[in-house]
JSON list of C-alpha atoms in Angstrom, two decimals:
[
{"chain": "A", "resi": 1, "resn": "VAL", "atom": "CA", "xyz": [239.58, 14.04, -98.93]},
{"chain": "A", "resi": 2, "resn": "ASN", "atom": "CA", "xyz": [240.35, 13.25, -102.63]},
{"chain": "A", "resi": 3, "resn": "VAL", "atom": "CA", "xyz": [240.51, 16.94, -103.49]},
{"chain": "A", "resi": 4, "resn": "VAL", "atom": "CA", "xyz": [240.89, 18.75, -100.12]},
{"chain": "A", "resi": 5, "resn": "GLY", "atom": "CA", "xyz": [243.93, 16.65, -99.31]},
{"chain": "A", "resi": 6, "resn": "TYR", "atom": "CA", "xyz": [245.68, 17.85, -102.49]},
{"chain": "A", "resi": 7, "resn": "TYR", "atom": "CA", "xyz": [244.83, 21.43, -101.66]},
{"chain": "A", "resi": 8, "resn": "LEU", "atom": "CA", "xyz": [245.98, 21.17, -98.07]},
{"chain": "A", "resi": 9, "resn": "MET", "atom": "CA", "xyz": [249.22, 19.53, -99.03]},
{"chain": "A", "resi": 10, "resn": "MET", "atom": "CA", "xyz": [250.05, 22.26, -101.52]},
{"chain": "A", "resi": 11, "resn": "TYR", "atom": "CA", "xyz": [248.91, 25.08, -99.17]},
{"chain": "A", "resi": 12, "resn": "HIS", "atom": "CA", "xyz": [251.06, 23.89, -96.31]},
{"chain": "A", "resi": 13, "resn": "LEU", "atom": "CA", "xyz": [254.16, 23.03, -98.44]},
{"chain": "A", "resi": 14, "resn": "GLN", "atom": "CA", "xyz": [254.16, 26.07, -100.74]},
{"chain": "A", "resi": 15, "resn": "ASP", "atom": "CA", "xyz": [256.58, 28.14, -98.62]},
{"chain": "A", "resi": 16, "resn": "LEU", "atom": "CA", "xyz": [259.04, 25.22, -98.38]},
{"chain": "A", "resi": 17, "resn": "LEU", "atom": "CA", "xyz": [258.70, 24.54, -102.14]},
{"chain": "A", "resi": 18, "resn": "LYS", "atom": "CA", "xyz": [259.32, 28.27, -102.89]},
{"chain": "A", "resi": 19, "resn": "ARG", "atom": "CA", "xyz": [262.36, 28.38, -100.59]},
{"chain": "A", "resi": 20, "resn": "GLY", "atom": "CA", "xyz": [263.84, 25.24, -102.11]},
{"chain": "A", "resi": 21, "resn": "ALA", "atom": "CA", "xyz": [263.39, 26.35, -105.74]},
{"chain": "A", "resi": 22, "resn": "SER", "atom": "CA", "xyz": [265.62, 28.27, -108.10]},
{"chain": "A", "resi": 23, "resn": "GLN", "atom": "CA", "xyz": [265.62, 28.82, -111.78]},
{"chain": "A", "resi": 24, "resn": "ASP", "atom": "CA", "xyz": [268.32, 26.18, -112.27]},
{"chain": "A", "resi": 25, "resn": "SER", "atom": "CA", "xyz": [266.72, 23.74, -109.82]},
{"chain": "A", "resi": 26, "resn": "PRO", "atom": "CA", "xyz": [262.93, 24.15, -109.50]},
{"chain": "A", "resi": 27, "resn": "SER", "atom": "CA", "xyz": [260.87, 22.44, -106.90]},
{"chain": "A", "resi": 28, "resn": "ARG", "atom": "CA", "xyz": [258.61, 19.80, -108.40]},
{"chain": "A", "resi": 29, "resn": "VAL", "atom": "CA", "xyz": [255.26, 18.37, -107.42]},
{"chain": "A", "resi": 30, "resn": "LEU", "atom": "CA", "xyz": [253.71, 15.47, -109.24]},
{"chain": "A", "resi": 31, "resn": "ASN", "atom": "CA", "xyz": [250.12, 14.72, -108.26]},
{"chain": "A", "resi": 32, "resn": "LEU", "atom": "CA", "xyz": [248.36, 11.50, -109.18]},
{"chain": "A", "resi": 33, "resn": "ALA", "atom": "CA", "xyz": [245.33, 11.98, -111.38]},
{"chain": "A", "resi": 34, "resn": "SER", "atom": "CA", "xyz": [243.45, 9.91, -113.96]},
{"chain": "A", "resi": 35, "resn": "GLN", "atom": "CA", "xyz": [242.55, 9.90, -117.62]},
{"chain": "A", "resi": 36, "resn": "PHE", "atom": "CA", "xyz": [239.11, 8.77, -116.35]},
{"chain": "A", "resi": 37, "resn": "ALA", "atom": "CA", "xyz": [238.11, 12.30, -115.37]},
{"chain": "A", "resi": 38, "resn": "GLY", "atom": "CA", "xyz": [235.18, 14.58, -116.10]},
{"chain": "A", "resi": 39, "resn": "ASN", "atom": "CA", "xyz": [231.53, 15.14, -115.13]},
{"chain": "A", "resi": 40, "resn": "LEU", "atom": "CA", "xyz": [232.54, 17.95, -112.83]},
{"chain": "A", "resi": 41, "resn": "ARG", "atom": "CA", "xyz": [229.43, 19.95, -111.84]},
{"chain": "A", "resi": 42, "resn": "MET", "atom": "CA", "xyz": [230.46, 22.89, -109.80]},
{"chain": "A", "resi": 43, "resn": "ASP", "atom": "CA", "xyz": [226.79, 23.51, -109.00]},
{"chain": "A", "resi": 44, "resn": "ASP", "atom": "CA", "xyz": [226.30, 20.03, -107.55]},
{"chain": "A", "resi": 45, "resn": "LEU", "atom": "CA", "xyz": [229.60, 18.83, -105.99]},
{"chain": "A", "resi": 46, "resn": "GLU", "atom": "CA", "xyz": [227.80, 16.76, -103.33]},
{"chain": "A", "resi": 47, "resn": "PHE", "atom": "CA", "xyz": [225.21, 15.12, -105.62]},
{"chain": "A", "resi": 48, "resn": "THR", "atom": "CA", "xyz": [222.18, 16.83, -104.04]},
{"chain": "A", "resi": 49, "resn": "ALA", "atom": "CA", "xyz": [220.52, 17.57, -107.34]},
{"chain": "A", "resi": 50, "resn": "ARG", "atom": "CA", "xyz": [221.34, 14.30, -109.04]},
{"chain": "A", "resi": 51, "resn": "THR", "atom": "CA", "xyz": [221.56, 10.58, -108.21]},
{"chain": "A", "resi": 52, "resn": "TYR", "atom": "CA", "xyz": [224.84, 9.64, -106.62]},
{"chain": "A", "resi": 53, "resn": "SER", "atom": "CA", "xyz": [227.11, 7.50, -108.84]},
{"chain": "A", "resi": 54, "resn": "PRO", "atom": "CA", "xyz": [230.44, 6.12, -107.58]},
{"chain": "A", "resi": 55, "resn": "VAL", "atom": "CA", "xyz": [231.79, 6.38, -111.18]},
{"chain": "A", "resi": 56, "resn": "SER", "atom": "CA", "xyz": [230.67, 10.01, -111.53]},
{"chain": "A", "resi": 57, "resn": "ALA", "atom": "CA", "xyz": [232.07, 10.88, -108.09]},
{"chain": "A", "resi": 58, "resn": "TYR", "atom": "CA", "xyz": [235.44, 9.36, -108.99]},
{"chain": "A", "resi": 59, "resn": "MET", "atom": "CA", "xyz": [235.53, 11.19, -112.36]},
{"chain": "A", "resi": 60, "resn": "GLN", "atom": "CA", "xyz": [234.58, 14.44, -110.68]},
{"chain": "A", "resi": 61, "resn": "ALA", "atom": "CA", "xyz": [237.28, 14.05, -108.03]},
{"chain": "A", "resi": 62, "resn": "LYS", "atom": "CA", "xyz": [239.95, 13.26, -110.59]},
{"chain": "A", "resi": 63, "resn": "GLN", "atom": "CA", "xyz": [238.94, 16.20, -112.82]},
{"chain": "A", "resi": 64, "resn": "SER", "atom": "CA", "xyz": [239.13, 18.39, -109.71]},
{"chain": "A", "resi": 65, "resn": "ASN", "atom": "CA", "xyz": [242.66, 17.09, -108.94]},
{"chain": "A", "resi": 66, "resn": "ARG", "atom": "CA", "xyz": [243.80, 17.92, -112.42]},
{"chain": "A", "resi": 67, "resn": "MET", "atom": "CA", "xyz": [242.32, 21.42, -112.36]},
{"chain": "A", "resi": 68, "resn": "LEU", "atom": "CA", "xyz": [243.75, 22.06, -108.85]},
{"chain": "A", "resi": 69, "resn": "SER", "atom": "CA", "xyz": [247.24, 21.00, -110.00]},
{"chain": "A", "resi": 70, "resn": "TRP", "atom": "CA", "xyz": [246.98, 23.41, -112.97]},
{"chain": "A", "resi": 71, "resn": "THR", "atom": "CA", "xyz": [245.78, 26.25, -110.68]},
{"chain": "A", "resi": 72, "resn": "TRP", "atom": "CA", "xyz": [248.75, 25.66, -108.32]},
{"chain": "A", "resi": 73, "resn": "ALA", "atom": "CA", "xyz": [251.18, 25.50, -111.27]},
{"chain": "A", "resi": 74, "resn": "ARG", "atom": "CA", "xyz": [249.94, 28.97, -112.37]},
{"chain": "A", "resi": 75, "resn": "ARG", "atom": "CA", "xyz": [250.08, 30.31, -108.86]},
{"chain": "A", "resi": 76, "resn": "LEU", "atom": "CA", "xyz": [253.66, 29.11, -108.17]},
{"chain": "A", "resi": 77, "resn": "GLU", "atom": "CA", "xyz": [255.20, 29.55, -111.59]},
{"chain": "A", "resi": 78, "resn": "SER", "atom": "CA", "xyz": [257.00, 32.75, -110.78]},
{"chain": "A", "resi": 79, "resn": "PHE", "atom": "CA", "xyz": [258.63, 31.02, -107.81]},
{"chain": "A", "resi": 80, "resn": "HIS", "atom": "CA", "xyz": [260.17, 28.24, -110.00]},
{"chain": "A", "resi": 81, "resn": "VAL", "atom": "CA", "xyz": [257.85, 25.60, -108.59]},
{"chain": "A", "resi": 82, "resn": "GLU", "atom": "CA", "xyz": [256.59, 23.10, -111.19]},
{"chain": "A", "resi": 83, "resn": "VAL", "atom": "CA", "xyz": [253.31, 21.35, -110.54]},
{"chain": "A", "resi": 84, "resn": "ASN", "atom": "CA", "xyz": [252.13, 18.56, -112.82]},
{"chain": "A", "resi": 85, "resn": "CYS", "atom": "CA", "xyz": [249.89, 15.55, -112.61]},
{"chain": "A", "resi": 86, "resn": "ILE", "atom": "CA", "xyz": [250.20, 11.99, -113.95]},
{"chain": "A", "resi": 87, "resn": "HIS", "atom": "CA", "xyz": [247.91, 9.11, -114.86]},
{"chain": "A", "resi": 88, "resn": "PRO", "atom": "CA", "xyz": [249.65, 5.98, -113.40]},
{"chain": "A", "resi": 89, "resn": "GLY", "atom": "CA", "xyz": [247.78, 3.63, -115.74]},
{"chain": "A", "resi": 90, "resn": "ALA", "atom": "CA", "xyz": [244.72, 1.45, -115.32]},
{"chain": "A", "resi": 91, "resn": "VAL", "atom": "CA", "xyz": [245.45, -1.22, -112.71]},
{"chain": "A", "resi": 92, "resn": "MET", "atom": "CA", "xyz": [243.36, -4.38, -112.65]},
{"chain": "A", "resi": 93, "resn": "GLY", "atom": "CA", "xyz": [242.62, -6.41, -109.52]},
{"chain": "A", "resi": 94, "resn": "THR", "atom": "CA", "xyz": [242.02, -3.44, -107.37]},
{"chain": "A", "resi": 95, "resn": "GLN", "atom": "CA", "xyz": [238.81, -2.30, -105.57]},
{"chain": "A", "resi": 96, "resn": "LEU", "atom": "CA", "xyz": [238.78, 0.77, -107.81]},
{"chain": "A", "resi": 97, "resn": "ALA", "atom": "CA", "xyz": [238.91, -1.35, -110.96]},
{"chain": "A", "resi": 98, "resn": "SER", "atom": "CA", "xyz": [236.03, -3.40, -109.64]},
{"chain": "A", "resi": 99, "resn": "ASP", "atom": "CA", "xyz": [234.02, -0.34, -108.70]},
{"chain": "A", "resi": 100, "resn": "LEU", "atom": "CA", "xyz": [234.55, 1.27, -112.10]},
{"chain": "A", "resi": 101, "resn": "ALA", "atom": "CA", "xyz": [233.88, -1.98, -113.89]},
{"chain": "A", "resi": 102, "resn": "LEU", "atom": "CA", "xyz": [237.14, -1.80, -115.85]},
{"chain": "A", "resi": 103, "resn": "LYS", "atom": "CA", "xyz": [237.40, -4.47, -118.43]},
{"chain": "A", "resi": 104, "resn": "ARG", "atom": "CA", "xyz": [241.15, -4.38, -118.86]},
{"chain": "A", "resi": 105, "resn": "GLY", "atom": "CA", "xyz": [244.14, -2.67, -117.39]},
{"chain": "A", "resi": 106, "resn": "SER", "atom": "CA", "xyz": [247.48, -1.56, -118.70]},
{"chain": "A", "resi": 107, "resn": "HIS", "atom": "CA", "xyz": [249.68, -2.09, -115.64]},
{"chain": "A", "resi": 108, "resn": "THR", "atom": "CA", "xyz": [250.13, -4.01, -112.48]},
{"chain": "A", "resi": 109, "resn": "ALA", "atom": "CA", "xyz": [250.03, -1.97, -109.30]},
{"chain": "A", "resi": 110, "resn": "GLU", "atom": "CA", "xyz": [253.81, -2.33, -109.06]},
{"chain": "A", "resi": 111, "resn": "GLN", "atom": "CA", "xyz": [254.38, -1.14, -112.68]},
{"chain": "A", "resi": 112, "resn": "ALA", "atom": "CA", "xyz": [252.15, 1.92, -112.04]},
{"chain": "A", "resi": 113, "resn": "ALA", "atom": "CA", "xyz": [253.98, 2.80, -108.87]},
{"chain": "A", "resi": 114, "resn": "ASP", "atom": "CA", "xyz": [257.41, 2.31, -110.57]},
{"chain": "A", "resi": 115, "resn": "ALA", "atom": "CA", "xyz": [256.37, 4.59, -113.45]},
{"chain": "A", "resi": 116, "resn": "VAL", "atom": "CA", "xyz": [255.26, 7.43, -111.19]},
{"chain": "A", "resi": 117, "resn": "ALA", "atom": "CA", "xyz": [258.38, 7.17, -108.97]},
{"chain": "A", "resi": 118, "resn": "ALA", "atom": "CA", "xyz": [260.64, 7.12, -112.02]},
{"chain": "A", "resi": 119, "resn": "ALA", "atom": "CA", "xyz": [258.90, 10.09, -113.56]},
{"chain": "A", "resi": 120, "resn": "ALA", "atom": "CA", "xyz": [259.10, 12.02, -110.39]},
{"chain": "A", "resi": 121, "resn": "ALA", "atom": "CA", "xyz": [262.71, 11.29, -109.79]},
{"chain": "A", "resi": 122, "resn": "VAL", "atom": "CA", "xyz": [264.55, 11.23, -113.10]},
{"chain": "A", "resi": 123, "resn": "ASP", "atom": "CA", "xyz": [262.41, 11.56, -116.25]},
{"chain": "A", "resi": 124, "resn": "GLU", "atom": "CA", "xyz": [263.72, 14.51, -118.31]},
{"chain": "A", "resi": 125, "resn": "GLU", "atom": "CA", "xyz": [260.26, 14.94, -119.71]},
{"chain": "A", "resi": 126, "resn": "PHE", "atom": "CA", "xyz": [259.19, 16.48, -116.39]},
{"chain": "A", "resi": 127, "resn": "HIS", "atom": "CA", "xyz": [261.94, 19.03, -116.20]},
{"chain": "A", "resi": 128, "resn": "ASN", "atom": "CA", "xyz": [261.06, 22.59, -117.12]},
{"chain": "A", "resi": 129, "resn": "THR", "atom": "CA", "xyz": [257.38, 21.59, -117.50]},
{"chain": "A", "resi": 130, "resn": "SER", "atom": "CA", "xyz": [254.49, 22.76, -115.40]},
{"chain": "A", "resi": 131, "resn": "ALA", "atom": "CA", "xyz": [250.69, 22.64, -115.67]},
{"chain": "A", "resi": 132, "resn": "ALA", "atom": "CA", "xyz": [250.83, 19.45, -117.71]},
{"chain": "A", "resi": 133, "resn": "PHE", "atom": "CA", "xyz": [249.02, 16.16, -117.46]},
{"chain": "A", "resi": 134, "resn": "PHE", "atom": "CA", "xyz": [251.19, 13.09, -118.26]},
{"chain": "A", "resi": 135, "resn": "VAL", "atom": "CA", "xyz": [249.88, 9.89, -119.70]},
{"chain": "A", "resi": 136, "resn": "ASP", "atom": "CA", "xyz": [252.45, 7.14, -120.66]},
{"chain": "A", "resi": 137, "resn": "GLY", "atom": "CA", "xyz": [255.22, 9.73, -120.35]},
{"chain": "A", "resi": 138, "resn": "VAL", "atom": "CA", "xyz": [253.65, 12.22, -122.79]},
{"chain": "A", "resi": 139, "resn": "ALA", "atom": "CA", "xyz": [252.62, 15.66, -121.52]},
{"chain": "A", "resi": 140, "resn": "THR", "atom": "CA", "xyz": [249.37, 17.35, -122.53]},
{"chain": "A", "resi": 141, "resn": "LYS", "atom": "CA", "xyz": [248.33, 20.72, -121.47]}
]
């Protein structure tokens, strides 16, 4: 669900995103992702050849989300659809923080949600940018 959900959302919304986009007013998609990403093993997505680890599974899913966002960005670029992803910040006091054994967080859940909502709605940094990964308002490609 962590990755397939992103794919299905984009697949089913792509025609609407294309129809609503123009050069002066592109459609925009902002997917949640994480800095804590990696360990993607395309040859062992279901952990059949290695010991399952919740941390590795999380990292693998988040890396997949970032890569999928970049793929959709390239696929929809000519239609003026911008697709980016954002790291909302490390939030302490959540089950995820506990599962990942995070020692410190940078945001409360409310601050993380506000940052994502503000970025999606008004942040100029997100305009005319696609295939980027945003951390603390700064885009990386």
